[in-house]
Each structure stands twice: as C-alpha cells, then as structure tokens.
C-alpha cells in the first residue's frame, strides 16, 4: 500500500470503532503503519485483523491514555513495532449525557480525563520523543491531530462537559 503517508507511523486513539477505526483504515490505505489504541481489546483487534488481512501494517495497543505513565507505552510500541513515530491522532472520546444541574462530578471528570488529559498525556510523550530526535540532529516531520466537535463551538444541551472539553 502506498500513498501520501508512505513510511509514516501513527498512533490513533479510540481506533477500535467509529471515527477512530475509519481514521486507521484511511491512514493505512495511504501507506501508514498504525498503532490502534483502544481500551476495548476485542474491538481494536478486529480493526487490526481487518487491516493486516488487507496487507496493511497495524498493531493493537490498550494503553490507558488518561494515565500519563501508561500512555507512554503507546509511543514505545509505535517505535518498537515500526521504528519511529510521526503522527498522533487524539480521537478517543466518551460522552456522559446529563443536564448540567444533574451532572455528577464523576461524569464531569470522566469527560475531562479522556478528552483533555488523554490528549495531553500521549501527545506529551510523543513531543518528548520528537524533541529528542531533533536534539540528536535527526529531521522531525511530525503532527498531532485532535478530533473535535461542533459541540465545542455551538454548545450542546445535556453535554456541557463534552462541549467544554471539545472547545
């Protein structure tokens, strides 16, 4: 498989289904090797199996992106499996529909953990890797892509936590 991402390596969070799985399929179709990160092992494995059976390169990663130390394992796996890392797609997401007046602190925190802290954790490790590469004199051509939502711009009734995180 060849395309505009030939020879590149990406981590895609939340890639066990939905938009994340679609991202993984498109990236692989363009020549990218992909780390399919998802907390759902079975879903992530299904995406990897689909990709590899079609001739693409992908591996499953179950790192908890909301845990700083554990999220480092996704970056390490990309490098160990494919020799480098060029792209992080922060796509993982959850939602807890609840009107603001009845929302619990735990519901608020769960959204913030995935949509904000999760983006920070894995991106931080990737940036440290890329910075180290640059300091060694190696060229770095890297990207961080964050999936967003119109809810961040327009708000969303029953999703004040999600809208705040996406903004």
CSV table of N, CA, C and O in Angstrom, one decimal, residues 20-116:
chain,number,residue,atom,x,y,z
A,20,UNK,N,-12.4,6.6,14.9
A,20,UNK,CA,-11.0,6.2,15.0
A,20,UNK,C,-10.7,5.1,14.1
A,20,UNK,O,-9.6,5.0,13.5
A,21,UNK,N,-11.6,4.1,14.0
A,21,UNK,CA,-11.3,3.0,13.1
A,21,UNK,C,-11.3,3.4,11.6
A,21,UNK,O,-10.5,3.0,10.8
A,22,UNK,N,-12.1,4.4,11.3
A,22,UNK,CA,-12.1,5.0,10.0
A,22,UNK,C,-10.8,5.7,9.7
A,22,UNK,O,-10.2,5.6,8.6
A,23,UNK,N,-10.4,6.4,10.7
A,23,UNK,CA,-9.0,7.1,10.5
A,23,UNK,C,-8.0,6.0,10.2
A,23,UNK,O,-7.1,6.2,9.4
A,24,UNK,N,-8.0,5.0,11.0
A,24,UNK,CA,-7.0,3.9,10.9
A,24,UNK,C,-7.0,3.3,9.5
A,24,UNK,O,-5.9,3.2,8.8
A,25,UNK,N,-8.2,3.0,9.0
A,25,UNK,CA,-8.3,2.5,7.6
A,25,UNK,C,-7.8,3.4,6.6
A,25,UNK,O,-7.1,3.0,5.6
A,26,UNK,N,-8.1,4.7,6.7
A,26,UNK,CA,-7.6,5.7,5.7
A,26,UNK,C,-6.1,5.9,5.8
A,26,UNK,O,-5.4,5.9,4.7
A,27,UNK,N,-5.6,6.0,7.0
A,27,UNK,CA,-4.2,6.1,7.1
A,27,UNK,C,-3.4,5.0,6.5
A,27,UNK,O,-2.4,5.1,5.8
A,28,UNK,N,-3.9,3.7,6.8
A,28,UNK,CA,-3.2,2.6,6.2
A,28,UNK,C,-3.3,2.5,4.7
A,28,UNK,O,-2.4,2.2,4.0
A,29,UNK,N,-4.5,2.9,4.2
A,29,UNK,CA,-4.7,2.9,2.7
A,29,UNK,C,-3.7,3.9,2.1
A,29,UNK,O,-3.3,3.7,0.9
A,30,UNK,N,-3.2,4.9,2.8
A,30,UNK,CA,-2.3,5.9,2.3
A,30,UNK,C,-0.8,5.5,2.7
A,30,UNK,O,0.1,6.3,2.5
A,31,UNK,N,-0.6,4.3,3.2
A,31,UNK,CA,0.7,3.8,3.4
A,31,UNK,C,1.3,3.8,4.8
A,31,UNK,O,2.4,3.5,5.0
A,32,UNK,N,0.5,4.3,5.7
A,32,UNK,CA,0.9,4.5,7.1
A,32,UNK,C,0.8,3.1,7.9
A,32,UNK,O,0.0,2.3,7.6
A,33,UNK,N,1.8,3.0,8.8
A,33,UNK,CA,1.7,1.9,9.8
A,33,UNK,C,1.0,2.5,11.0
A,33,UNK,O,1.3,3.6,11.4
A,34,UNK,N,0.0,1.7,11.6
A,34,UNK,CA,-0.8,2.3,12.6
A,34,UNK,C,-0.8,1.5,13.9
A,34,UNK,O,-0.9,0.3,13.9
A,35,UNK,N,-0.8,2.2,15.0
A,35,UNK,CA,-1.0,1.7,16.3
A,35,UNK,C,-2.5,2.0,16.7
A,35,UNK,O,-2.8,3.1,16.8
A,36,UNK,N,-3.3,0.9,16.8
A,36,UNK,CA,-4.7,1.0,17.0
A,36,UNK,C,-4.9,1.0,18.5
A,36,UNK,O,-4.8,-0.1,19.2
A,37,UNK,N,-5.0,2.2,19.1
A,37,UNK,CA,-5.2,2.3,20.6
A,37,UNK,C,-6.6,2.3,20.9
A,37,UNK,O,-7.4,3.1,20.4
A,38,UNK,N,-7.0,1.4,21.8
A,38,UNK,CA,-8.4,1.4,22.3
A,38,UNK,C,-8.4,0.6,23.6
A,38,UNK,O,-7.7,-0.4,23.7
A,39,UNK,N,-9.3,1.0,24.6
A,39,UNK,CA,-9.4,0.2,25.8
A,39,UNK,C,-10.1,-1.1,25.6
A,39,UNK,O,-10.1,-2.0,26.4
A,40,UNK,N,-10.9,-1.2,24.4
A,40,UNK,CA,-11.6,-2.4,24.1
A,40,UNK,C,-10.7,-3.3,23.2
A,40,UNK,O,-10.6,-3.1,22.0
A,41,UNK,N,-10.1,-4.3,23.8
A,41,UNK,CA,-9.2,-5.2,23.2
A,41,UNK,C,-9.8,-5.9,21.9
A,41,UNK,O,-9.2,-5.9,20.9
A,42,UNK,N,-11.0,-6.4,22.1
A,42,UNK,CA,-11.7,-7.1,21.1
A,42,UNK,C,-11.9,-6.2,19.8
A,42,UNK,O,-11.7,-6.6,18.7
A,43,UNK,N,-12.4,-5.0,20.1
A,43,UNK,CA,-12.7,-4.1,19.0
A,43,UNK,C,-11.4,-3.7,18.3
A,43,UNK,O,-11.4,-3.6,17.1
A,44,UNK,N,-10.4,-3.4,19.1
A,44,UNK,CA,-9.1,-3.0,18.5
A,44,UNK,C,-8.5,-4.1,17.6
A,44,UNK,O,-8.0,-3.9,16.5
A,45,UNK,N,-8.6,-5.3,18.2
A,45,UNK,CA,-8.1,-6.5,17.4
A,45,UNK,C,-8.8,-6.7,16.1
A,45,UNK,O,-8.2,-7.0,15.1
A,46,UNK,N,-10.1,-6.5,16.1
A,46,UNK,CA,-10.9,-6.6,14.9
A,46,UNK,C,-10.4,-5.6,13.8
A,46,UNK,O,-10.3,-6.0,12.6
A,47,UNK,N,-10.1,-4.4,14.2
A,47,UNK,CA,-9.7,-3.4,13.3
A,47,UNK,C,-8.3,-3.8,12.8
A,47,UNK,O,-8.0,-3.7,11.6
A,48,UNK,N,-7.4,-4.2,13.7
A,48,UNK,CA,-6.1,-4.7,13.3
A,48,UNK,C,-6.2,-5.9,12.3
A,48,UNK,O,-5.5,-5.9,11.3
A,49,UNK,N,-7.0,-6.8,12.6
A,49,UNK,CA,-7.2,-8.0,11.8
A,49,UNK,C,-7.6,-7.6,10.4
A,49,UNK,O,-7.1,-8.1,9.4
A,50,UNK,N,-8.6,-6.7,10.3
A,50,UNK,CA,-9.1,-6.2,9.0
A,50,UNK,C,-7.9,-5.6,8.2
A,50,UNK,O,-7.8,-5.8,7.0
A,51,UNK,N,-7.2,-4.7,8.9
A,51,UNK,CA,-6.1,-4.0,8.2
A,51,UNK,C,-5.0,-5.0,7.8
A,51,UNK,O,-4.5,-4.9,6.6
A,52,UNK,N,-4.5,-5.9,8.6
A,52,UNK,CA,-3.5,-6.8,8.3
A,52,UNK,C,-3.9,-7.8,7.2
A,52,UNK,O,-3.1,-8.1,6.3
A,53,UNK,N,-5.1,-8.2,7.2
A,53,UNK,CA,-5.6,-9.2,6.2
A,53,UNK,C,-5.6,-8.5,4.8
A,53,UNK,O,-5.6,-9.2,3.8
A,54,UNK,N,-5.7,-7.2,4.8
A,54,UNK,CA,-5.7,-6.5,3.5
A,54,UNK,C,-4.3,-6.0,3.1
A,54,UNK,O,-4.1,-5.3,2.2
A,55,UNK,N,-3.3,-6.5,3.9
A,55,UNK,CA,-1.9,-6.2,3.6
A,55,UNK,C,-1.3,-4.9,4.3
A,55,UNK,O,-0.2,-4.6,4.0
A,56,UNK,N,-2.1,-4.3,5.2
A,56,UNK,CA,-1.6,-3.2,5.9
A,56,UNK,C,-0.8,-3.5,7.1
A,56,UNK,O,-0.8,-4.7,7.5
A,57,UNK,N,-0.2,-2.5,7.8
A,57,UNK,CA,0.5,-2.8,9.0
A,57,UNK,C,-0.2,-2.1,10.2
A,57,UNK,O,-0.4,-0.9,10.1
A,58,UNK,N,-0.5,-2.9,11.2
A,58,UNK,CA,-1.2,-2.3,12.4
A,58,UNK,C,-1.0,-3.3,13.5
A,58,UNK,O,-0.8,-4.5,13.4
A,59,UNK,N,-1.0,-2.7,14.7
A,59,UNK,CA,-0.9,-3.4,16.0
A,59,UNK,C,-1.9,-2.8,17.0
A,59,UNK,O,-2.2,-1.7,16.9
A,60,UNK,N,-2.3,-3.7,17.9
A,60,UNK,CA,-3.2,-3.3,19.0
A,60,UNK,C,-2.4,-2.7,20.1
A,60,UNK,O,-1.4,-3.2,20.5
A,61,UNK,N,-3.0,-1.6,20.7
A,61,UNK,CA,-2.4,-1.1,21.9
A,61,UNK,C,-3.6,-0.7,22.9
A,61,UNK,O,-4.5,-0.1,22.4
A,62,UNK,N,-3.5,-1.2,24.1
A,62,UNK,CA,-4.5,-0.9,25.1
A,62,UNK,C,-4.1,0.0,26.2
A,62,UNK,O,-4.7,0.1,27.2
A,63,UNK,N,-3.1,0.9,25.9
A,63,UNK,CA,-2.7,1.8,26.9
A,63,UNK,C,-3.8,2.7,27.3
A,63,UNK,O,-4.6,3.2,26.5
A,64,UNK,N,-3.9,3.1,28.6
A,64,UNK,CA,-4.8,4.0,29.1
A,64,UNK,C,-4.3,5.4,28.9
A,64,UNK,O,-3.4,5.8,29.5
A,65,UNK,N,-4.9,6.1,27.9
A,65,UNK,CA,-4.4,7.4,27.5
A,65,UNK,C,-4.6,8.4,28.6
A,65,UNK,O,-3.9,9.5,28.6
A,66,UNK,N,-5.4,8.1,29.6
A,66,UNK,CA,-5.7,9.1,30.7
A,66,UNK,C,-4.7,8.9,31.8
A,66,UNK,O,-4.7,9.7,32.8
A,67,UNK,N,-3.8,7.9,31.7
A,67,UNK,CA,-2.8,7.7,32.7
A,67,UNK,C,-1.4,8.0,32.0
A,67,UNK,O,-1.0,7.4,31.1
A,68,UNK,N,-0.8,9.0,32.6
A,68,UNK,CA,0.5,9.5,32.0
A,68,UNK,C,1.5,8.5,31.8
A,68,UNK,O,2.1,8.3,30.7
A,69,UNK,N,1.8,7.7,32.8
A,69,UNK,CA,2.8,6.6,32.7
A,69,UNK,C,2.4,5.6,31.6
A,69,UNK,O,3.2,5.1,30.8
A,70,UNK,N,1.2,5.1,31.7
A,70,UNK,CA,0.7,4.0,30.8
A,70,UNK,C,0.6,4.5,29.3
A,70,UNK,O,0.9,3.8,28.4
A,71,UNK,N,0.3,5.8,29.1
A,71,UNK,CA,0.2,6.3,27.8
A,71,UNK,C,1.6,6.3,27.0
A,71,UNK,O,1.6,6.2,25.8
A,72,UNK,N,2.6,6.3,27.8
A,72,UNK,CA,4.0,6.2,27.2
A,72,UNK,C,4.1,4.9,26.5
A,72,UNK,O,4.9,4.8,25.5
A,73,UNK,N,3.4,3.8,26.9
A,73,UNK,CA,3.6,2.5,26.3
A,73,UNK,C,3.1,2.6,24.8
A,73,UNK,O,3.6,1.8,24.0
A,74,UNK,N,2.1,3.4,24.5
A,74,UNK,CA,1.7,3.5,23.1
A,74,UNK,C,2.8,4.1,22.2
A,74,UNK,O,3.1,3.6,21.1
A,75,UNK,N,3.5,5.1,22.7
A,75,UNK,CA,4.6,5.7,22.0
A,75,UNK,C,5.7,4.6,21.8
A,75,UNK,O,6.3,4.5,20.7
A,76,UNK,N,6.1,4.0,22.9
A,76,UNK,CA,7.1,2.9,22.9
A,76,UNK,C,6.8,1.8,21.9
A,76,UNK,O,7.6,1.4,21.1
A,77,UNK,N,5.5,1.4,21.9
A,77,UNK,CA,5.1,0.4,21.0
A,77,UNK,C,5.2,0.8,19.5
A,77,UNK,O,5.6,0.0,18.7
A,78,UNK,N,4.8,2.0,19.2
A,78,UNK,CA,5.0,2.5,17.8
A,78,UNK,C,6.4,2.4,17.4
A,78,UNK,O,6.7,1.9,16.3
A,79,UNK,N,7.3,2.9,18.2
A,79,UNK,CA,8.7,2.9,17.9
A,79,UNK,C,9.3,1.4,17.8
A,79,UNK,O,10.0,1.1,16.9
A,80,UNK,N,8.9,0.6,18.8
A,80,UNK,CA,9.4,-0.8,18.8
A,80,UNK,C,8.8,-1.6,17.6
A,80,UNK,O,9.5,-2.4,17.0
A,81,UNK,N,7.6,-1.3,17.3
A,81,UNK,CA,6.9,-2.1,16.2
A,81,UNK,C,7.3,-1.6,14.8
A,81,UNK,O,7.4,-2.4,13.9
A,82,UNK,N,7.4,-0.3,14.6
A,82,UNK,CA,7.5,0.2,13.3
A,82,UNK,C,8.8,1.1,13.1
A,82,UNK,O,9.0,1.7,12.0
A,83,UNK,N,9.6,1.3,14.2
A,83,UNK,CA,10.8,2.0,14.1
A,83,UNK,C,10.8,3.5,14.2
A,83,UNK,O,11.8,4.2,14.2
A,84,UNK,N,9.6,4.1,14.4
A,84,UNK,CA,9.5,5.6,14.5
A,84,UNK,C,8.1,6.0,14.9
A,84,UNK,O,7.2,5.1,15.1
A,85,UNK,N,7.9,7.2,15.0
A,85,UNK,CA,6.5,7.8,15.3
A,85,UNK,C,6.5,9.2,14.6
A,85,UNK,O,7.4,10.0,14.8
A,86,UNK,N,5.4,9.4,13.8
A,86,UNK,CA,5.3,10.6,13.1
A,86,UNK,C,4.0,11.4,13.4
A,86,UNK,O,3.9,12.6,13.2
A,87,UNK,N,2.9,10.6,13.8
A,87,UNK,CA,1.6,11.2,13.9
A,87,UNK,C,0.9,10.7,15.2
A,87,UNK,O,1.0,9.5,15.4
A,88,UNK,N,0.3,11.5,15.9
A,88,UNK,CA,-0.6,11.1,17.0
A,88,UNK,C,-2.0,11.7,16.6
A,88,UNK,O,-2.1,12.9,16.4
A,89,UNK,N,-3.0,10.8,16.5
A,89,UNK,CA,-4.4,11.3,16.3
A,89,UNK,C,-5.1,11.1,17.6
A,89,UNK,O,-5.4,9.9,18.0
A,90,UNK,N,-5.4,12.2,18.3
A,90,UNK,CA,-6.2,12.1,19.5
A,90,UNK,C,-7.6,12.1,19.2
A,90,UNK,O,-8.3,13.1,18.9
A,91,UNK,N,-8.2,10.9,19.1
A,91,UNK,CA,-9.6,10.7,18.7
A,91,UNK,C,-10.4,10.1,19.8
A,91,UNK,O,-11.6,10.2,19.8
A,92,UNK,N,-9.8,9.4,20.8
A,92,UNK,CA,-10.6,8.7,21.8
A,92,UNK,C,-11.6,9.7,22.4
A,92,UNK,O,-11.3,10.8,22.7
A,93,UNK,N,-12.8,9.2,22.7
A,93,UNK,CA,-13.8,10.0,23.3
A,93,UNK,C,-14.9,9.2,23.9
A,93,UNK,O,-15.2,8.1,23.5
A,94,UNK,N,-15.5,9.8,24.9
A,94,UNK,CA,-16.7,9.3,25.6
A,94,UNK,C,-17.7,10.4,25.7
A,94,UNK,O,-17.3,11.6,25.6
A,95,UNK,N,-18.9,10.0,26.1
A,95,UNK,CA,-19.9,11.1,26.4
A,95,UNK,C,-20.7,10.6,27.6
A,95,UNK,O,-21.0,9.4,27.8
A,96,UNK,N,-21.1,11.6,28.4
A,96,UNK,CA,-22.0,11.3,29.5
A,96,UNK,C,-23.1,12.4,29.4
A,96,UNK,O,-23.0,13.5,29.9
A,97,UNK,N,-24.2,12.0,28.8
A,97,UNK,CA,-25.3,13.0,28.6
A,97,UNK,C,-26.0,13.2,29.9
A,97,UNK,O,-26.4,12.3,30.6
A,98,UNK,N,-26.0,14.5,30.3
A,98,UNK,CA,-26.7,14.8,31.5
A,98,UNK,C,-26.8,16.4,31.5
A,98,UNK,O,-25.9,17.1,31.2
A,99,UNK,N,-28.0,16.8,31.9
A,99,UNK,CA,-28.2,18.3,32.1
A,99,UNK,C,-27.2,18.7,33.2
A,99,UNK,O,-26.9,18.0,34.2
A,100,UNK,N,-26.7,19.9,33.0
A,100,UNK,CA,-25.7,20.5,33.9
A,100,UNK,C,-26.2,20.4,35.4
A,100,UNK,O,-25.4,20.0,36.3
A,101,UNK,N,-27.4,20.7,35.6
A,101,UNK,CA,-27.9,20.7,37.0
A,101,UNK,C,-27.9,19.4,37.7
A,101,UNK,O,-27.9,19.3,38.9
A,102,UNK,N,-28.0,18.3,36.9
A,102,UNK,CA,-28.0,16.9,37.5
A,102,UNK,C,-26.7,16.2,37.3
A,102,UNK,O,-26.6,15.0,37.6
A,103,UNK,N,-25.7,16.8,36.7
A,103,UNK,CA,-24.4,16.1,36.4
A,103,UNK,C,-23.6,15.9,37.7
A,103,UNK,O,-23.6,16.8,38.5
A,104,UNK,N,-23.0,14.8,37.7
A,104,UNK,CA,-22.1,14.5,38.9
A,104,UNK,C,-20.7,14.9,38.6
A,104,UNK,O,-20.3,15.1,37.4
A,105,UNK,N,-19.9,15.1,39.6
A,105,UNK,CA,-18.5,15.4,39.5
A,105,UNK,C,-17.8,14.3,38.7
A,105,UNK,O,-17.0,14.5,37.9
A,106,UNK,N,-18.2,13.0,39.0
A,106,UNK,CA,-17.6,11.9,38.3
A,106,UNK,C,-17.8,11.9,36.8
A,106,UNK,O,-17.0,11.6,36.0
A,107,UNK,N,-19.1,12.3,36.4
A,107,UNK,CA,-19.4,12.4,35.0
A,107,UNK,C,-18.6,13.5,34.3
A,107,UNK,O,-18.1,13.4,33.2
A,108,UNK,N,-18.5,14.7,35.0
A,108,UNK,CA,-17.6,15.8,34.5
A,108,UNK,C,-16.2,15.3,34.4
A,108,UNK,O,-15.6,15.5,33.3
A,109,UNK,N,-15.6,14.7,35.4
A,109,UNK,CA,-14.2,14.3,35.4
A,109,UNK,C,-13.9,13.2,34.3
A,109,UNK,O,-12.9,13.2,33.7
A,110,UNK,N,-14.9,12.3,34.1
A,110,UNK,CA,-14.6,11.3,33.1
A,110,UNK,C,-14.4,11.9,31.7
A,110,UNK,O,-13.5,11.5,31.0
A,111,UNK,N,-15.2,12.8,31.4
A,111,UNK,CA,-15.1,13.5,30.1
A,111,UNK,C,-13.8,14.3,30.0
A,111,UNK,O,-13.1,14.2,29.0
A,112,UNK,N,-13.5,15.0,31.0
A,112,UNK,CA,-12.2,15.8,31.0
A,112,UNK,C,-11.0,14.9,31.0
A,112,UNK,O,-10.0,15.2,30.3
A,113,UNK,N,-11.1,13.7,31.6
A,113,UNK,CA,-9.9,12.8,31.6
A,113,UNK,C,-9.6,12.3,30.2
A,113,UNK,O,-8.5,12.3,29.8
A,114,UNK,N,-10.7,11.9,29.5
A,114,UNK,CA,-10.4,11.3,28.1
A,114,UNK,C,-10.1,12.5,27.1
A,114,UNK,O,-9.2,12.4,26.4
A,115,UNK,N,-11.0,13.5,27.1
A,115,UNK,CA,-10.9,14.5,26.0
A,115,UNK,C,-9.8,15.5,26.3
A,115,UNK,O,-9.3,16.1,25.3
A,116,UNK,N,-9.4,15.7,27.5
A,116,UNK,CA,-8.3,16.7,27.7
A,116,UNK,C,-7.0,16.0,28.2
A,116,UNK,O,-6.0,16.1,27.6
